[in-house]
Coordinates of C-alpha atoms in Angstrom, one line a residue:
X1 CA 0.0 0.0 0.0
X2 CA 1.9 3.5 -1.0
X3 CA 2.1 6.2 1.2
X4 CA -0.2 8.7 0.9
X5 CA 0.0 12.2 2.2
X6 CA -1.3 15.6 1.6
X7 CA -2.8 14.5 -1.7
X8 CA 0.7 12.7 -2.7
X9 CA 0.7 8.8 -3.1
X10 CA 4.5 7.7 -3.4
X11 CA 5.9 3.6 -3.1
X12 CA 8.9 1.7 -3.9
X13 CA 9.2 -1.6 -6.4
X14 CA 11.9 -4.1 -7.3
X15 CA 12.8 -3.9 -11.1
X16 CA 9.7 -5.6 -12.2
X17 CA 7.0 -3.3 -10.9
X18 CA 6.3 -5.0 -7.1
X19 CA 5.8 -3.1 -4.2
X20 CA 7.5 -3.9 -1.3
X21 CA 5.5 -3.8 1.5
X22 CA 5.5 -1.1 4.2
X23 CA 6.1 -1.5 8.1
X24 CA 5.8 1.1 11.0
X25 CA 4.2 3.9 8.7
X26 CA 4.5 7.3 10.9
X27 CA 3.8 10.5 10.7
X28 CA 6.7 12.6 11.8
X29 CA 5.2 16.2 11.2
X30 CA 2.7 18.4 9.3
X31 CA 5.1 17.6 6.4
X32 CA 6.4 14.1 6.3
X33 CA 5.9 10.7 6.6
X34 CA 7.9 7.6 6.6
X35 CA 8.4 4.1 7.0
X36 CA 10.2 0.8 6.8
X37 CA 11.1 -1.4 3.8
X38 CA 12.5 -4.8 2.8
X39 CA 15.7 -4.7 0.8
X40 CA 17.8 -7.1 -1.0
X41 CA 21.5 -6.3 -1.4
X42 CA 22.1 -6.4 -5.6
X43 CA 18.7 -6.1 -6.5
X44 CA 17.5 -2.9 -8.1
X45 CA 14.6 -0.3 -7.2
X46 CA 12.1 2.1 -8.4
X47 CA 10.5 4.8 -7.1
X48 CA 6.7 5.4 -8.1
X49 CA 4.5 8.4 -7.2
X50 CA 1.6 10.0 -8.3
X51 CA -0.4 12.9 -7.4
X52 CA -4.0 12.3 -6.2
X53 CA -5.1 16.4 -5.2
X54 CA -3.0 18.6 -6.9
X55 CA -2.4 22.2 -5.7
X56 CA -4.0 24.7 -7.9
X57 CA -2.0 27.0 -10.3
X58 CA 1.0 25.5 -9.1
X59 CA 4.3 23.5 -10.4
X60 CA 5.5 20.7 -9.3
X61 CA 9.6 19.7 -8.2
X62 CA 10.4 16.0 -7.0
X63 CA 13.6 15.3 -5.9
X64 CA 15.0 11.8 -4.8
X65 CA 17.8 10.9 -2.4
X66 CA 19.9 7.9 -2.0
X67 CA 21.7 7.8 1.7
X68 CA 21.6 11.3 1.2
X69 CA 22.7 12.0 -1.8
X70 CA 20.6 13.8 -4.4
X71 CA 20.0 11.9 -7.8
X72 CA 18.1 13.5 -10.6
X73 CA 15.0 14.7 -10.3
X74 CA 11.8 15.6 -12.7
X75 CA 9.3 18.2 -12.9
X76 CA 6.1 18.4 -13.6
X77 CA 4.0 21.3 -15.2
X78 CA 0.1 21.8 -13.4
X79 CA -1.3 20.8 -16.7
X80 CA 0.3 17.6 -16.7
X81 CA 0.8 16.0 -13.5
X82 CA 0.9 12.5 -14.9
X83 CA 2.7 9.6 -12.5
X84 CA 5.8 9.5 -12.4
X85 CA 9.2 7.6 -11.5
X86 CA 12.3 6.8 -10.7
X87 CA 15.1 3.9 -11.0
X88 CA 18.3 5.7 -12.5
X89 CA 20.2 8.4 -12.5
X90 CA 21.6 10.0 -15.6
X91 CA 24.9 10.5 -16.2
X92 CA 25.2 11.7 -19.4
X93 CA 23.0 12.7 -22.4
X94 CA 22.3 9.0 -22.9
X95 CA 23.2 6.7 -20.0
X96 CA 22.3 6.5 -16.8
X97 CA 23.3 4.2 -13.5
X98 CA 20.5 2.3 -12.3
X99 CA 19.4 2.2 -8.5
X100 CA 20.2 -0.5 -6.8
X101 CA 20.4 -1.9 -3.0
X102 CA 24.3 -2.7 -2.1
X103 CA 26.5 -2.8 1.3
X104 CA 28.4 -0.3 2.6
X105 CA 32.0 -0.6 3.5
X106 CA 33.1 -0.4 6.9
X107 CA 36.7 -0.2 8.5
X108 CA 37.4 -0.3 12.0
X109 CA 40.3 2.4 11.2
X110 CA 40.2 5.6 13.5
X111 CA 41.2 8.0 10.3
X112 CA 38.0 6.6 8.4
X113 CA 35.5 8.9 7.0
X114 CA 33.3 10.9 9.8
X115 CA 29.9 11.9 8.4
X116 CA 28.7 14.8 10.1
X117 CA 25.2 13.6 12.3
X118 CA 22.9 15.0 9.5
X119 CA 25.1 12.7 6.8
X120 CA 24.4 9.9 9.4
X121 CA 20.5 11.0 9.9
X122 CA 20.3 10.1 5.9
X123 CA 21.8 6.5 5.9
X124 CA 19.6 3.9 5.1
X125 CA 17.1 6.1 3.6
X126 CA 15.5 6.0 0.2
X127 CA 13.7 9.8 -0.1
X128 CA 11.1 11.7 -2.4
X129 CA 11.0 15.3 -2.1
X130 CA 7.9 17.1 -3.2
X131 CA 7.8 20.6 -3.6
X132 CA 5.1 23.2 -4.8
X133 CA 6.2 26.3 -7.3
X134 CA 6.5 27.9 -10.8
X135 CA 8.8 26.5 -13.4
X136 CA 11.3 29.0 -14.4
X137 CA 13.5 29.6 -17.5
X138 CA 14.8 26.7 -19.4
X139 CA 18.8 26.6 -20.5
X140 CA 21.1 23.3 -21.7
X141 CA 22.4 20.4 -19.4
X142 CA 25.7 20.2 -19.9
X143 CA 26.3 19.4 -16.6
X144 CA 26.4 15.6 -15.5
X145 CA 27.0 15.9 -11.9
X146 CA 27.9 11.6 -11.0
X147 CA 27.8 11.0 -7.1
X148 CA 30.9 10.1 -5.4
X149 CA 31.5 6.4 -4.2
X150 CA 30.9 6.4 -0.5
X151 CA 34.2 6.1 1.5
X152 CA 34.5 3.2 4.2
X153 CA 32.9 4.1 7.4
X154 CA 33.8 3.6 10.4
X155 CA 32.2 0.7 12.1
X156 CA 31.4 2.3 15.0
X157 CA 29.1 4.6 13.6
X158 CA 27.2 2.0 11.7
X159 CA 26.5 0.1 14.9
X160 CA 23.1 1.4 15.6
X161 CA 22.0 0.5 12.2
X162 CA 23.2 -2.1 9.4
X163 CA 26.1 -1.8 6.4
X164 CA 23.1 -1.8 3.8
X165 CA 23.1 0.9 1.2
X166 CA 21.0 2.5 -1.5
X167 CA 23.4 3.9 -4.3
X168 CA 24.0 3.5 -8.1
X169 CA 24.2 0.3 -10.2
X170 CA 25.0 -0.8 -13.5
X171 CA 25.2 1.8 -16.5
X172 CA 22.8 1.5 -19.2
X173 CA 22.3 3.7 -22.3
X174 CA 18.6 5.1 -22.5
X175 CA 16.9 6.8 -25.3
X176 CA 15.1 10.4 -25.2
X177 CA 16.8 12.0 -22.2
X178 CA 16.4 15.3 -20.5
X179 CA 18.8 17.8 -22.5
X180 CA 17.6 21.1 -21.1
X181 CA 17.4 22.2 -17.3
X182 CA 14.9 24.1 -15.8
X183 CA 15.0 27.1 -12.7
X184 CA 12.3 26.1 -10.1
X185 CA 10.8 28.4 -7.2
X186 CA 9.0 26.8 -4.6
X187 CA 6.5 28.5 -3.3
X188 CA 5.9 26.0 0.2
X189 CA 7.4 23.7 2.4
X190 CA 8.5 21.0 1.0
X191 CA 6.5 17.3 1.5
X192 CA 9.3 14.6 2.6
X193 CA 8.2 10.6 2.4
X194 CA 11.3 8.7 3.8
X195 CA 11.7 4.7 3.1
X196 CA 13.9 3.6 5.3
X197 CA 15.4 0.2 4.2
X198 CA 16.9 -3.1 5.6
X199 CA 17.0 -6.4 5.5
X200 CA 14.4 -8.5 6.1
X201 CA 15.8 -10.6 8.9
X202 CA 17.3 -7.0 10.7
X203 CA 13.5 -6.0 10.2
X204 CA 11.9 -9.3 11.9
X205 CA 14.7 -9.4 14.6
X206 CA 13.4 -5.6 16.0
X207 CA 9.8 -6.7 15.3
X208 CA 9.3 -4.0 12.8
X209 CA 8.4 -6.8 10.2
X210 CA 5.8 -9.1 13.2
X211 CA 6.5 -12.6 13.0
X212 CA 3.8 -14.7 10.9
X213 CA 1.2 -16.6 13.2
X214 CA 1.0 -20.2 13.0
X215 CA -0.7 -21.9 9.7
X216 CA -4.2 -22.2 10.1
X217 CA -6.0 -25.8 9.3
X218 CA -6.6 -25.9 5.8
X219 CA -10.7 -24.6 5.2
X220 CA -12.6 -27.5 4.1
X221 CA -14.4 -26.8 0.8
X222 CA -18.5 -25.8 0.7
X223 CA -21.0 -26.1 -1.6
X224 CA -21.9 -23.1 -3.9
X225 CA -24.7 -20.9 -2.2
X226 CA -27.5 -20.3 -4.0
X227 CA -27.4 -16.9 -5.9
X228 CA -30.0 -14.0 -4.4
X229 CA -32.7 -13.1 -7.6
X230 CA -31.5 -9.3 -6.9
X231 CA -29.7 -8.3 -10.3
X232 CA -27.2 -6.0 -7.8
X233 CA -23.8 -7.7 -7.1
X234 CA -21.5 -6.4 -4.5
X235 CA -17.9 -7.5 -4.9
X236 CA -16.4 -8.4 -1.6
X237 CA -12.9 -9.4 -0.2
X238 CA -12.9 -12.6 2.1
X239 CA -9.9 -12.1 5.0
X240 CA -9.6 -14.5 7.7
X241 CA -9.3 -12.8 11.2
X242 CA -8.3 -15.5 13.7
X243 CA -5.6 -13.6 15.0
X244 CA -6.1 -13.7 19.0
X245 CA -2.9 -12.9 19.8
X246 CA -3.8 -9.3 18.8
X247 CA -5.2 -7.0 21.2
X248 CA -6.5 -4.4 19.2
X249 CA -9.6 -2.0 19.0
X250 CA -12.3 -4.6 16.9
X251 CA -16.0 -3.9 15.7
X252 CA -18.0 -7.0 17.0
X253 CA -21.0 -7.5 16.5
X254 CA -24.2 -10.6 17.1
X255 CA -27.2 -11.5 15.5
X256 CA -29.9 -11.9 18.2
X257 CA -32.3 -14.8 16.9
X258 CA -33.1 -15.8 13.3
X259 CA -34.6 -12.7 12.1
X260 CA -34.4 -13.3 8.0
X261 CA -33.5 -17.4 8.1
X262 CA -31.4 -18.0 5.3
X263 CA -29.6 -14.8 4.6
X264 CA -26.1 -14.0 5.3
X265 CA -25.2 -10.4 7.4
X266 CA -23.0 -7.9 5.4
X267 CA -21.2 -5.2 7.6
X268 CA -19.3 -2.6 6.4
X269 CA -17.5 -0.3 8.2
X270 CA -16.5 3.8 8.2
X271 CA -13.7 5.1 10.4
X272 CA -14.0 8.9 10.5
X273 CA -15.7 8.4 7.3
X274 CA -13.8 6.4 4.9
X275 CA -15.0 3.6 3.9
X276 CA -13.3 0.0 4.7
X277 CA -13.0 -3.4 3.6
X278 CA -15.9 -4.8 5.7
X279 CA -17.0 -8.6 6.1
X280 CA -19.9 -11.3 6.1
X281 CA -21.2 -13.4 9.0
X282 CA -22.8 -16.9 7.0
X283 CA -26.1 -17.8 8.0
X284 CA -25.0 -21.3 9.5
X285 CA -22.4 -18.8 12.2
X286 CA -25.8 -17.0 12.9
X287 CA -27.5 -20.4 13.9
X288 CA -24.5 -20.9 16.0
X289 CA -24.7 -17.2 17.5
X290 CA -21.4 -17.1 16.8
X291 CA -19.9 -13.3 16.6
X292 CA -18.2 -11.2 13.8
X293 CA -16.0 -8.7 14.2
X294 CA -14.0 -5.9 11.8
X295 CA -10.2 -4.8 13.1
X296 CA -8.1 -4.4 10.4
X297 CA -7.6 -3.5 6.5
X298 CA -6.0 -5.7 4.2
X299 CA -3.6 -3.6 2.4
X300 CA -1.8 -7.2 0.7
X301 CA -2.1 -10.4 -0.2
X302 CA -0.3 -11.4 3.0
X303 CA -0.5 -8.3 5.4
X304 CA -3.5 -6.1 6.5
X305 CA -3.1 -2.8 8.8
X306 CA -5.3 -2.7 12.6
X307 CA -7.5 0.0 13.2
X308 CA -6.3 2.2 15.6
X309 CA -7.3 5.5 17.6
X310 CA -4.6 8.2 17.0
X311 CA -4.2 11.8 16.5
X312 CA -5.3 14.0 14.0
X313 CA -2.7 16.3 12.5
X314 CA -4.3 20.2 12.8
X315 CA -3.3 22.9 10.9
X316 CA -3.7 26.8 10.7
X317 CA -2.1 27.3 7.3
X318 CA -4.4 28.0 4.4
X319 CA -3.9 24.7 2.5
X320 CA -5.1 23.2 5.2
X321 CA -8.3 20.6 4.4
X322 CA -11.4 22.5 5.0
X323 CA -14.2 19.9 4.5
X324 CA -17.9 20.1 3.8
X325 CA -20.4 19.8 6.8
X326 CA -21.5 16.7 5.5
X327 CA -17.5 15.1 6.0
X328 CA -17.0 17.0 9.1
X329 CA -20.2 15.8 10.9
X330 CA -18.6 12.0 9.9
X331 CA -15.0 13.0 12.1
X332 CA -14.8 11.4 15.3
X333 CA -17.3 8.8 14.1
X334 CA -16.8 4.7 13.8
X335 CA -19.8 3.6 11.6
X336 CA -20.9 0.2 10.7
X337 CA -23.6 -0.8 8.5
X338 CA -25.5 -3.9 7.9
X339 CA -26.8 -5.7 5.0
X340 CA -28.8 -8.9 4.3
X341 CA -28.1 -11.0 1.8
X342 CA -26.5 -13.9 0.5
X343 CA -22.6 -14.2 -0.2
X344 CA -21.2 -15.9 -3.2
X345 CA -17.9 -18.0 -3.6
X346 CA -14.1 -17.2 -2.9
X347 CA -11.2 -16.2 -5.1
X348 CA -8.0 -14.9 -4.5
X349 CA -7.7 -11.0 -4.2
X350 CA -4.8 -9.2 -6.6
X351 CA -6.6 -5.3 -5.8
X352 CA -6.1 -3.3 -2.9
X353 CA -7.7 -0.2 -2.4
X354 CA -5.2 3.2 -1.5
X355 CA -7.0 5.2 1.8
X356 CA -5.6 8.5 2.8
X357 CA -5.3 10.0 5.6
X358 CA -8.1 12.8 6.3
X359 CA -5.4 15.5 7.0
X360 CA -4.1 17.7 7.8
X361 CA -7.2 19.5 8.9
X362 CA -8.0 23.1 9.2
X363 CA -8.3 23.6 13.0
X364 CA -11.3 25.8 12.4
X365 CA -12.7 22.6 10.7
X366 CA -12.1 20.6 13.7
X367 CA -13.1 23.2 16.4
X368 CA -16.3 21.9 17.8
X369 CA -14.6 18.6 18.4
X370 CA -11.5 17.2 18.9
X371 CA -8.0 16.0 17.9
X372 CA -8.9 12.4 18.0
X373 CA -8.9 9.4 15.0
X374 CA -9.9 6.5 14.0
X375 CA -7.1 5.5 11.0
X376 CA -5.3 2.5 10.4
X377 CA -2.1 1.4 12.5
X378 CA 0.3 -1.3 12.9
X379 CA 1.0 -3.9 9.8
X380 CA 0.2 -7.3 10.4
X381 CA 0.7 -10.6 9.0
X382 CA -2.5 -12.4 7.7
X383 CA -2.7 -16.1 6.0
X384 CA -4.5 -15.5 3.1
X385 CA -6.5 -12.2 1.1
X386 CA -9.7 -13.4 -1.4
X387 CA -12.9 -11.6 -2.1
X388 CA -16.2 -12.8 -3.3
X389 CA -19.4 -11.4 -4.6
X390 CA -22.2 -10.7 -2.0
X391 CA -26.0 -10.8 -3.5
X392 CA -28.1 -7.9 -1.5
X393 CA -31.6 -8.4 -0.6
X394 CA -33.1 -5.2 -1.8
X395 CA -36.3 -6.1 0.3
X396 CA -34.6 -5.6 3.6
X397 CA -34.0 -2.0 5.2
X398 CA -30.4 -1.7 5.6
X399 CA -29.6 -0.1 9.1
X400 CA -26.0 2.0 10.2
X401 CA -24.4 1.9 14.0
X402 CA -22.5 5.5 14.7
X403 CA -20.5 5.3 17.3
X404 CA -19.1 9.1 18.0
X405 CA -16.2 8.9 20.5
X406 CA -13.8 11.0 22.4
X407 CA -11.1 11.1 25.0
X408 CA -12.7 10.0 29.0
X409 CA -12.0 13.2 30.1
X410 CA -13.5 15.0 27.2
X411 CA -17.0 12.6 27.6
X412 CA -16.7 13.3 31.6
X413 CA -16.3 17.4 31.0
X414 CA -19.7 17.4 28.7
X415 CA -21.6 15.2 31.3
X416 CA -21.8 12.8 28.6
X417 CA -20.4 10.3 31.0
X418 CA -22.4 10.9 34.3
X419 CA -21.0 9.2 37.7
X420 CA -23.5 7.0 39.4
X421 CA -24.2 6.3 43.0
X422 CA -22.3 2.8 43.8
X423 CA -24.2 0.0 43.1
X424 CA -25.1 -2.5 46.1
X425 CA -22.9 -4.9 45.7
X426 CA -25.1 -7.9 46.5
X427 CA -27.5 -6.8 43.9
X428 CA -25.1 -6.6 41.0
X429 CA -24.5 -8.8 38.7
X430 CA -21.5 -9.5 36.3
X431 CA -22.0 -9.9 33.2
X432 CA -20.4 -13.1 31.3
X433 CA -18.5 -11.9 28.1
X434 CA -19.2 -13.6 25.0
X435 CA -16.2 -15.5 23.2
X436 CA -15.4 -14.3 20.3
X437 CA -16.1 -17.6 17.1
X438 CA -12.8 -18.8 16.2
X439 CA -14.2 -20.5 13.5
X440 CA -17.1 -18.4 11.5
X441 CA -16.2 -17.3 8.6
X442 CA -15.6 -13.7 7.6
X443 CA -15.6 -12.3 4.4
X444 CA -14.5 -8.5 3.2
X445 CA -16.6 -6.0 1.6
X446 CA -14.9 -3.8 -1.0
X447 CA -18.3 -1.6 -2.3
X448 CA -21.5 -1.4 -1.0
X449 CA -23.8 1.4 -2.6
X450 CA -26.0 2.4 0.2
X451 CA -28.9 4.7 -0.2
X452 CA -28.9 6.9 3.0
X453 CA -32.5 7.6 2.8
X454 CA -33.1 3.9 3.6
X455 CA -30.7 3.5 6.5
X456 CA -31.9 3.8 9.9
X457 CA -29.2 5.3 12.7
X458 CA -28.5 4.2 16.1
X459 CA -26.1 6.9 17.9
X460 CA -24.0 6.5 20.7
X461 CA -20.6 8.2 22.5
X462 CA -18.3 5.7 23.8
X463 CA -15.1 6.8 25.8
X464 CA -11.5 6.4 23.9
X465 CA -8.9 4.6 25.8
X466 CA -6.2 6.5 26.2
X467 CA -2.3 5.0 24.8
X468 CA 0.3 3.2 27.1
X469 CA -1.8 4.3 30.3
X470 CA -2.9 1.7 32.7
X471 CA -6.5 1.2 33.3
X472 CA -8.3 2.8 36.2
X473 CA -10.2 0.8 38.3
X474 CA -12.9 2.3 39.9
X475 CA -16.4 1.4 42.0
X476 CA -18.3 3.7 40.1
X477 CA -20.4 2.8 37.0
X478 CA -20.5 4.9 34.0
X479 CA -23.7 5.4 32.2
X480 CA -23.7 6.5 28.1
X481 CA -26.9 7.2 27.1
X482 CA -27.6 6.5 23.6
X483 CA -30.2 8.4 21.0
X484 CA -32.0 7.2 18.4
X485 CA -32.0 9.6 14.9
X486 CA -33.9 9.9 11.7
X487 CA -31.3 10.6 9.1

């Protein structure tokens, strides 16, 4: 899954067009993002990006850096802000050096080579520089500037890291080269994604790359269900979630009864109001009041990201995202809707929808609420992606949960959250939790077309935990009231 980020999407490949997947995506500030990679020493690389919201009126500059070191870069005029990328370097008017993944020498000599701390900030990075502007005067490139071989570095100051590298390859003669440079004035701060690379096994060994959970028994094979007469198909992903060695926020959800006896449950889910992959509960898990649950995105064939509460980056500036009533009403919110109907068979899924980030917002946008999210977190392993069709029963009134939440403290100083005299304790009673179905079967929803004016909404706050902060125990019961609301 690319990184995405203020209307950017940028990823990297191996030489025939794979992306390699990403671990421990952050968010270091307004302006940049970055994460982990896999890399093989001698393979080549690529980097991919395209822009998704471009700025108005305005040029575009990307630059990309190796360990550092600036490689050739591309612009892009606002009336043609096509994808782009980069794998090479040019170091003439027809070759270039390819990119490609190597290892750094190191020497245990004192007189070695001492990068200065920003030189050493840079290692094991692969970076793409965005930057917004005008396009200045054109003249000819005569000037073939070819990076210098990194000198042997002292081992010491590779210790903390690993003697990977990202530099130049092979030389290869290319076709239609840039002749001509261009001046560029940037008009903003510039928008940073930073890849940082290693090997796999150094990624698994500091559990940035999580260990894969054991196999799971092999699913044994089911009849074909019997197709729905409604002409509307829904295509829908099928990802196994038996992970529960994961503690992580889930939606969960149970059928009470047999209200439509023969239909399968659809839910699809909306954190802050984008739309995920959601997932079907059979109709032979309802008989068994087994429960469902939503917790994470697949964003691979292998690897899906947890949903997680988090921040939401606020800003003052003017390109700040201002958003419509009707998307800022839908901040703050975890929404899940419900479908009957009946879901078809299983193949393997090759498509994985990009989200974005909503951010970052305008705080004017965000003032009646607060800095809270709902977004996807930490990459995991899964077993296996496939998707499916599911068959809607257009008969049946679809109905959406809202679940608006907010920090205890927030809840508590809105007396949305009341305290409660203590309960006698002879007359209370504890509730037994439910067990969560190790073996229904889930299946992920892609699209569902809902028509709004048929969905009824059930409304309530619930309090967000708050991050690396033990639990408070407490005598006193907290009541949330819910509401019910026409849409």
């Amino acid at each position: 899954m690319p990184l995405n980020h203020l209307g950017i999407s940028v990823w990297i490949t191996d030489s025939e067009g794979n992306e390699l997947p990403q671990y421990d995506i952050k968010l270091v500030d307004d302006n940049k993002i970055e994460c982990w990679i896999p890399s093989t020493e001698g393979s080549n690389f690529k980097i991919l990006w395209k822009i998704l919201n471009p700025m108005p009126r305005l040029d575009l500059a990307v630059y990309p850096y190796l360990d550092g070191v600036a490689m050739t870069g591309a612009l892009r005029l606002m009336a043609n802000l096509y994808p782009g990328e980069f794998d090479a370097h040019q170091t003439g008017p027809s070759t270039v050096r390819l990119y490609e993944f190597g290892k750094r020498l190191l020497t245990d000599r004192e007189d070695a080579a001492k990068p200065s701390d920003t030189q050493l900030q840079y290692l094991n990075t692969i970076v793409a520089k965005f930057s917004w502007g005008l396009v200045g005067e054109s003249r000819p490139n005569s000037d073939y500037r070819i990076p210098q071989e990194a000198a042997p570095l002292n081992e010491k100051l590779a210790k903390k890291g690993h003697s990977g590298s990202a530099g130049l390859g092979r030389a290869v003669t290319r076709a239609r080269l840039a002749t001509r440079r261009r001046e560029f004035l940037p008009s903003s701060e510039p928008i940073l994604f930073t890849f940082r690379y290693a090997p796999r096994d150094w990624l698994k060994a500091r559990d940035i790359i999580p260990n894969s959970p054991r196999p799971s028994p092999s699913p044994q094979l089911k009849p074909k269900r019997e197709r729905s007469f409604s002409p509307d198909v829904i295509d829908i992903d099928d990802l196994h979630t038996d992970d529960e060695d994961i503690v992580v926020g889930k939606h969960l959800w149970e059928v009470i009864g047999d209200p439509h006896p023969g239909l399968d449950l659809c839910a699809f889910p909306y954190l802050d109001g984008v739309e995920l992959t959601g997932s079907v509960l059979y109709q032979k898990n309802i008989a068994k009041r087994e429960v469902g649950q939503l917790s994470k995105e697949p964003i691979g064939t292998s690897t899906a990201q947890l949903y997680e509460f988090g921040r939401r980056v606020l800003t003052d500036k003017d390109n700040g995202i201002k958003l419509d009533s009707s998307r800022a009403k839908r901040l703050n919110t975890i929404q899940v809707g419900f479908v009957w109907g009946r879901g078809g068979d299983s193949r393997s899924k090759t498509r994985f929808e990009m989200h974005e980030d909503i951010g970052p917002i305008h705080e004017k946008t965000a003032k009646k609420g607060h800095a809270g999210a709902a977004k996807l977190g930490k990459t995991v392993p899964i077993d296996k992606a496939t998707r499916c069709n599911f068959y809607p029963n257009k008969t049946i009134k679809k109905v959406k949960f809202v679940f608006c939440y907010a920090p205890e403290d927030w809840l508590r100083a809105r007396e949305i959250i009341m305290d409660t005299p203590e309960p006698d304790s002879q007359n209370s009673q504890r509730t037994q939790k439910r067990a969560c179905s190790n073996t229904s079967e889930t299946v992920d929803v892609d699209e569902l077309d809902t028509d709004d004016d048929e969905i009824q909404f059930i409304k309530h706050l619930i309090p967000v935990p708050i991050a690396n902060k033990k639990q408070r125990t407490t005598t006193r019961e907290r009541t949330v009231q819910p509401k019910v609301e026409d849409d």
